[in-house]
Tab-separated table of C-alpha atoms in Angstrom:
chain	number	residue	atom	x	y	z
Z	1	MET	CA	-122.669	-145.439	-108.403
Z	2	ASN	CA	-124.684	-142.179	-108.662
Z	3	THR	CA	-128.424	-142.082	-109.377
Z	4	HIS	CA	-128.108	-140.989	-113.021
Z	5	ARG	CA	-125.685	-143.780	-113.892
Z	6	PHE	CA	-127.932	-146.305	-112.114
Z	7	PHE	CA	-131.038	-145.325	-114.107
Z	8	PHE	CA	-129.011	-145.272	-117.334
Z	9	LEU	CA	-127.873	-148.845	-116.630
Z	10	ILE	CA	-131.439	-150.026	-115.929
Z	11	LEU	CA	-132.701	-148.344	-119.122
Z	12	SER	CA	-129.934	-150.006	-121.161
Z	13	VAL	CA	-130.881	-153.437	-119.800
Z	14	PHE	CA	-134.551	-152.937	-120.734
Z	15	LEU	CA	-133.663	-151.711	-124.209
Z	16	PHE	CA	-131.303	-154.643	-124.785
Z	17	THR	CA	-133.916	-157.133	-123.564
Z	18	GLY	CA	-136.611	-155.583	-125.738
Z	19	MET	CA	-134.440	-155.667	-128.827
Z	20	ASN	CA	-133.567	-159.321	-128.278
Z	21	ALA	CA	-137.206	-160.249	-127.637
Z	22	GLN	CA	-138.150	-159.218	-131.195
Z	23	LYS	CA	-137.186	-160.820	-134.466
Z	24	THR	CA	-137.561	-159.359	-137.956
Z	25	MET	CA	-136.868	-160.794	-141.410
Z	26	ASP	CA	-133.476	-159.058	-141.346
Z	27	CYS	CA	-132.228	-161.306	-138.523
Z	28	MET	CA	-134.140	-164.455	-139.433
Z	29	GLN	CA	-132.504	-167.592	-140.838
Z	30	LEU	CA	-133.415	-167.893	-144.537
Z	31	LEU	CA	-134.104	-171.086	-146.488
Z	32	THR	CA	-134.032	-171.102	-150.289
Z	33	VAL	CA	-136.897	-173.105	-151.794
Z	34	ASN	CA	-137.930	-174.249	-155.267
Z	35	GLU	CA	-141.163	-175.815	-156.557
Z	36	LYS	CA	-139.304	-178.870	-157.885
Z	37	ILE	CA	-137.473	-179.584	-154.607
Z	38	THR	CA	-138.880	-180.758	-151.273
Z	39	THR	CA	-137.293	-179.026	-148.297
Z	40	VAL	CA	-137.172	-181.305	-145.234
Z	41	ILE	CA	-136.793	-179.704	-141.789
Z	42	THR	CA	-135.933	-181.946	-138.837
Z	43	ALA	CA	-136.346	-180.999	-135.162
Z	44	SER	CA	-134.624	-182.638	-132.198
Z	45	GLU	CA	-137.995	-183.392	-130.546
Z	46	PRO	CA	-141.629	-183.871	-131.619
Z	47	VAL	CA	-143.186	-180.973	-133.518
Z	48	ARG	CA	-146.497	-179.901	-131.971
Z	49	PHE	CA	-147.486	-177.053	-134.283
Z	50	VAL	CA	-146.492	-175.660	-137.691
Z	51	ASP	CA	-147.628	-172.400	-139.258
Z	52	ILE	CA	-146.881	-171.423	-142.866
Z	53	SER	CA	-147.705	-167.741	-143.312
Z	54	THR	CA	-148.456	-168.011	-147.025
Z	55	ASP	CA	-150.607	-170.048	-149.409
Z	56	LYS	CA	-147.733	-170.019	-151.903
Z	57	VAL	CA	-146.078	-172.873	-149.976
Z	58	VAL	CA	-147.541	-176.241	-149.046
Z	59	GLY	CA	-146.281	-178.600	-146.357
Z	60	ASP	CA	-147.006	-181.669	-144.280
Z	61	GLN	CA	-145.631	-183.586	-141.294
Z	62	PRO	CA	-144.825	-187.201	-142.275
Z	63	ILE	CA	-143.374	-188.111	-138.862
Z	64	ASN	CA	-143.520	-186.424	-135.478
Z	65	ASN	CA	-140.219	-184.485	-135.674
Z	66	THR	CA	-140.084	-183.744	-139.409
Z	67	ILE	CA	-141.928	-181.386	-141.764
Z	68	ARG	CA	-141.773	-181.043	-145.550
Z	69	LEU	CA	-142.172	-177.817	-147.549
Z	70	LYS	CA	-142.447	-176.968	-151.231
Z	71	PRO	CA	-143.641	-173.856	-153.153
Z	72	LYS	CA	-146.808	-174.398	-155.192
Z	73	GLU	CA	-146.398	-174.727	-158.922
Z	74	GLY	CA	-148.286	-172.470	-161.339
Z	75	VAL	CA	-149.689	-170.059	-158.739
Z	76	GLU	CA	-147.793	-167.012	-159.961
Z	77	VAL	CA	-144.379	-166.185	-161.323
Z	78	ASN	CA	-141.826	-165.910	-158.538
Z	79	ARG	CA	-138.568	-164.060	-158.984
Z	80	ASP	CA	-135.213	-165.022	-157.497
Z	81	GLY	CA	-134.894	-163.555	-154.016
Z	82	ASP	CA	-138.642	-163.121	-153.420
Z	83	ILE	CA	-139.663	-163.756	-149.808
Z	84	LEU	CA	-142.551	-166.205	-150.101
Z	85	GLY	CA	-143.360	-166.260	-146.389
Z	86	VAL	CA	-142.313	-167.498	-142.963
Z	87	VAL	CA	-142.595	-170.983	-141.465
Z	88	THR	CA	-142.962	-171.217	-137.678
Z	89	ILE	CA	-142.199	-174.537	-135.981
Z	90	VAL	CA	-143.239	-175.133	-132.371
Z	91	THR	CA	-141.956	-178.207	-130.540
Z	92	GLU	CA	-142.343	-179.307	-126.929
Z	93	ARG	CA	-139.739	-176.926	-125.536
Z	94	TYR	CA	-138.724	-174.442	-128.258
Z	95	ARG	CA	-139.853	-172.674	-131.398
Z	96	SER	CA	-138.000	-171.708	-134.580
Z	97	GLN	CA	-138.798	-169.473	-137.536
Z	98	TYR	CA	-137.379	-169.437	-141.064
Z	99	GLY	CA	-137.898	-167.040	-143.957
Z	100	LEU	CA	-138.613	-168.869	-147.229
Z	101	VAL	CA	-136.739	-167.333	-150.168
Z	102	TYR	CA	-137.515	-168.361	-153.736
Z	103	THR	CA	-134.822	-169.547	-156.139
Z	104	SER	CA	-135.449	-170.538	-159.764
Z	105	ARG	CA	-132.429	-172.868	-159.678
Z	106	PRO	CA	-133.303	-176.234	-158.064
Z	107	GLU	CA	-129.653	-176.895	-157.239
Z	108	GLU	CA	-129.671	-173.896	-154.854
Z	109	ALA	CA	-132.741	-175.025	-152.886
Z	110	VAL	CA	-132.285	-176.421	-149.363
Z	111	THR	CA	-133.161	-180.113	-149.353
Z	112	ASP	CA	-132.280	-181.080	-145.773
Z	113	LYS	CA	-132.336	-178.728	-142.786
Z	114	THR	CA	-131.724	-179.626	-139.128
Z	115	ILE	CA	-132.822	-177.048	-136.552
Z	116	LEU	CA	-129.620	-175.919	-134.814
Z	117	LEU	CA	-129.245	-174.897	-131.180
Z	118	ASP	CA	-128.792	-171.190	-131.922
Z	119	GLU	CA	-131.961	-171.237	-134.060
Z	120	ARG	CA	-134.174	-172.272	-131.146
Z	121	THR	CA	-136.087	-169.910	-128.882
Z	122	HIS	CA	-136.996	-171.452	-125.539
Z	123	TYR	CA	-140.740	-171.999	-125.192
Z	124	ASP	CA	-142.691	-173.670	-122.369
Z	125	ASN	CA	-145.490	-175.242	-124.357
Z	126	PRO	CA	-148.587	-175.211	-122.091
Z	127	ALA	CA	-149.884	-178.342	-123.846
Z	128	VAL	CA	-146.787	-180.327	-122.775
Z	129	SER	CA	-146.393	-181.053	-119.065
Z	130	LEU	CA	-143.490	-183.470	-119.625
Z	131	SER	CA	-141.388	-183.400	-122.782
Z	132	THR	CA	-140.191	-186.485	-124.639
Z	133	GLU	CA	-136.618	-185.638	-123.629
Z	134	GLU	CA	-137.638	-185.515	-119.954
Z	135	MET	CA	-139.548	-188.800	-120.275
Z	136	ALA	CA	-136.468	-190.433	-121.793
Z	137	ARG	CA	-134.233	-189.144	-118.998
Z	138	TYR	CA	-136.527	-190.451	-116.257
Z	139	ALA	CA	-137.082	-193.764	-118.066
Z	140	ARG	CA	-133.335	-194.400	-118.415
Z	141	ARG	CA	-132.825	-193.839	-114.692
Z	142	ILE	CA	-135.640	-196.279	-113.925
Z	143	TRP	CA	-134.131	-198.826	-116.327
Z	144	PHE	CA	-130.834	-198.731	-114.399
Z	145	SER	CA	-132.517	-198.817	-110.976
Z	146	GLN	CA	-133.049	-201.949	-108.909
Z	147	SER	CA	-136.264	-203.837	-109.682
Z	148	LYS	CA	-138.771	-204.580	-106.900
Z	149	ARG	CA	-140.881	-207.328	-108.495
Z	150	ILE	CA	-144.403	-206.194	-107.687
Z	151	ARG	CA	-146.003	-209.134	-109.514
Z	152	SER	CA	-145.279	-211.584	-112.335
Z	153	SER	CA	-146.832	-214.109	-114.719
Z	154	LYS	CA	-145.525	-217.144	-116.641
Z	155	LYS	CA	-146.457	-218.767	-119.945
Z	156	HIS	CA	-144.578	-220.919	-122.491
Z	157	LYS	CA	-141.500	-220.815	-120.213
Z	158	VAL	CA	-141.502	-217.026	-120.510
Z	159	GLN	CA	-141.885	-214.872	-117.400
Z	160	MET	CA	-143.089	-211.263	-117.347
Z	161	GLN	CA	-142.413	-209.226	-114.221
Z	162	LEU	CA	-143.682	-205.813	-113.128
Z	163	ASN	CA	-140.711	-204.151	-111.459
Z	164	ASN	CA	-142.231	-200.848	-110.400
Z	165	ILE	CA	-144.640	-198.048	-111.207
Z	166	TYR	CA	-143.613	-194.406	-110.895
Z	167	ALA	CA	-145.875	-191.349	-111.054
Z	168	VAL	CA	-144.493	-188.138	-112.540
Z	169	GLY	CA	-146.897	-185.264	-113.113
Z	170	GLU	CA	-149.763	-186.601	-115.203
Z	171	TYR	CA	-147.921	-189.740	-116.329
Z	172	PHE	CA	-147.255	-193.288	-115.091
Z	173	PHE	CA	-143.924	-194.986	-115.841
Z	174	LEU	CA	-144.418	-198.777	-116.034
Z	175	ASP	CA	-141.165	-200.686	-115.528
Z	176	PHE	CA	-141.256	-204.377	-116.490
Z	177	SER	CA	-138.916	-207.229	-117.412
Z	178	ILE	CA	-139.237	-210.448	-119.395
Z	179	TYR	CA	-137.177	-213.594	-118.887
Z	180	ASN	CA	-137.133	-216.125	-121.711
Z	181	LYS	CA	-136.180	-219.500	-120.242
Z	182	THR	CA	-135.966	-221.182	-123.629
Z	183	ASN	CA	-133.251	-220.975	-126.273
Z	184	ILE	CA	-135.760	-219.738	-128.868
Z	185	ARG	CA	-135.373	-216.043	-129.642
Z	186	PHE	CA	-138.489	-213.966	-128.964
Z	187	ASP	CA	-139.245	-211.822	-132.040
Z	188	ILE	CA	-141.502	-208.988	-130.902
Z	189	ASP	CA	-144.607	-208.272	-132.954
Z	190	GLN	CA	-146.615	-205.936	-130.688
Z	191	LEU	CA	-146.437	-204.382	-127.245
Z	192	ARG	CA	-149.921	-203.388	-126.132
Z	193	ILE	CA	-151.389	-201.675	-123.074
Z	194	LYS	CA	-155.068	-202.468	-122.522
Z	195	LEU	CA	-157.732	-201.487	-120.033
Z	196	GLN	CA	-160.424	-204.107	-119.933
Z	197	ASP	CA	-163.227	-205.593	-117.870
Z	198	LYS	CA	-162.554	-208.465	-115.543
Z	199	LYS	CA	-163.955	-211.621	-117.132
Z	200	LYS	CA	-166.963	-212.735	-115.081
Z	201	ALA	CA	-168.650	-215.286	-117.317
Z	202	LYS	CA	-168.269	-216.818	-120.747
Z	203	ALA	CA	-171.407	-215.063	-121.995
Z	204	THR	CA	-170.219	-211.666	-120.804
Z	205	THR	CA	-168.966	-209.227	-123.454
Z	206	VAL	CA	-165.584	-207.898	-122.368
Z	207	GLN	CA	-164.955	-204.233	-123.172
Z	208	THR	CA	-161.334	-203.451	-124.052
Z	209	ILE	CA	-159.767	-200.005	-124.450
Z	210	GLU	CA	-156.307	-199.890	-125.968
Z	211	LEU	CA	-154.035	-197.199	-124.524
Z	212	GLU	CA	-151.403	-195.493	-126.671
Z	213	PRO	CA	-148.050	-195.147	-124.860
Z	214	ALA	CA	-146.752	-191.577	-124.677
Z	215	PHE	CA	-143.188	-192.934	-124.699
Z	216	MET	CA	-141.373	-196.267	-124.897
Z	217	LEU	CA	-137.710	-196.531	-123.880
Z	218	ASP	CA	-136.643	-199.733	-125.662
Z	219	ARG	CA	-137.811	-200.388	-129.213
Z	220	SER	CA	-135.825	-203.574	-129.744
Z	221	GLN	CA	-137.409	-206.026	-132.168
Z	222	SER	CA	-136.194	-209.213	-130.489
Z	223	PHE	CA	-134.386	-210.678	-127.488
Z	224	LEU	CA	-132.994	-214.058	-126.502
Z	225	HIS	CA	-133.100	-214.418	-122.711
Z	226	GLY	CA	-133.622	-211.030	-121.087
Z	227	TYR	CA	-135.633	-207.895	-121.884
Z	228	ARG	CA	-136.499	-204.820	-119.827
Z	229	ASN	CA	-138.524	-201.807	-120.865
Z	230	VAL	CA	-140.123	-198.676	-119.441
Z	231	ILE	CA	-143.312	-197.395	-121.031
Z	232	VAL	CA	-145.090	-194.152	-120.210
Z	233	ILE	CA	-148.868	-193.724	-120.240
Z	234	LYS	CA	-151.196	-190.906	-119.261
Z	235	LYS	CA	-152.131	-191.101	-115.612
Z	236	LEU	CA	-155.474	-192.794	-115.175
Z	237	THR	CA	-157.763	-194.221	-112.537
Z	238	PHE	CA	-160.110	-197.117	-113.142
Z	239	PRO	CA	-162.782	-198.927	-111.085
Z	240	ASP	CA	-162.185	-202.243	-109.374
Z	241	ASP	CA	-164.074	-204.138	-112.083
Z	242	LYS	CA	-161.395	-203.259	-114.673
Z	243	ILE	CA	-157.766	-204.305	-115.044
Z	244	LEU	CA	-154.743	-202.836	-116.818
Z	245	THR	CA	-152.807	-205.331	-118.947
Z	246	ILE	CA	-149.331	-205.231	-120.487
Z	247	GLU	CA	-149.180	-207.680	-123.383
Z	248	LEU	CA	-146.202	-208.683	-125.532
Z	249	SER	CA	-146.865	-210.832	-128.585
Z	250	GLU	CA	-144.423	-212.629	-130.865
Z	251	LYS	CA	-144.374	-212.708	-134.645
Z	252	GLN	CA	-145.694	-215.784	-136.380
Z	253	ILE	CA	-144.997	-218.704	-136.785
Z	254	SER	CA	-144.223	-219.267	-133.081
Z	255	GLY	CA	-146.736	-216.626	-132.013
Z	256	ARG	CA	-146.102	-216.726	-128.262
Z	257	THR	CA	-147.957	-214.155	-126.171
Z	258	ILE	CA	-147.217	-213.164	-122.581
Z	259	SER	CA	-149.293	-210.708	-120.567
Z	260	LEU	CA	-149.269	-209.220	-117.091
Z	261	THR	CA	-152.150	-207.772	-115.094
Z	262	VAL	CA	-151.615	-204.508	-113.244
Z	263	LYS	CA	-154.125	-204.179	-110.424
Z	264	TYR	CA	-155.671	-200.948	-109.252
Z	265	GLY	CA	-153.859	-201.281	-105.938
Z	266	ASP	CA	-150.527	-201.319	-107.810
Z	267	VAL	CA	-151.426	-198.045	-109.493
Z	268	LEU	CA	-152.491	-196.438	-106.213
Z	269	SER	CA	-149.130	-197.440	-104.707
Z	270	ALA	CA	-147.096	-195.888	-107.532
Z	271	ASP	CA	-143.853	-194.348	-106.269
Z	272	ALA	CA	-142.949	-190.714	-106.720
Z	273	PHE	CA	-139.506	-190.000	-108.123
Z	274	ASP	CA	-136.959	-189.613	-105.372
Z	275	LYS	CA	-133.802	-187.469	-105.527
Z	276	ARG	CA	-131.684	-190.471	-106.466
Z	277	LEU	CA	-133.594	-190.967	-109.700
Z	278	LYS	CA	-133.965	-187.281	-110.561
Z	279	GLU	CA	-130.271	-186.478	-110.359
């Protein structure tokens, strides 16, 4: 290949890359909207940020992977085909943009929109070190792995067992099982993770901090004899005078509650993911 052809090839690559790195309204997916119709957009993973480039359209986020849009009524007269603005949706690992086009006919407005694969632009969100999809993948591999039984507790003929703790990035994966040795189904009311003081005396006020799981693998509402789950929490350290507790409570009327204490030494001994679990 001669020098001129080589430089022409390099220039073509840069031009092609530059053209594909930009997006204009001409190549943007368009959504028709109407003030009497709510347009619902659903992402495949939690939405972390939404920007609506106009005050002609209002929106909200009722659940973590869904947003709702609707043009304002009575602001000004919109004509069919008017571009009202652009909505930008940023998730954990991609972003998508849609042009909002006005239609005066409600039957033409988009009511339900799922973000498709070819409408996603890859984006490494700096606020997300581990995506929900990645958490789910790791948690499933833990769920199928062999349990080690670090510690356990028993109450009301129900046994809770801590199988293992894994550390991935800035998160802990807590793997635990429950064995119901009765024939009474356990109807789950709440699964709680708490950091609290060790009880020293009856007169001592015990400080409790409830931790919100970043991810929970199994959201079953009941089980008969066996239950296993993997929950993910932000990595934390705590002094020796505090304990981490996993608590599972049952709905009334039975109202059984089983809890398990995770000691600081257990956290310090958390395993890193090995190749077997990553693959």
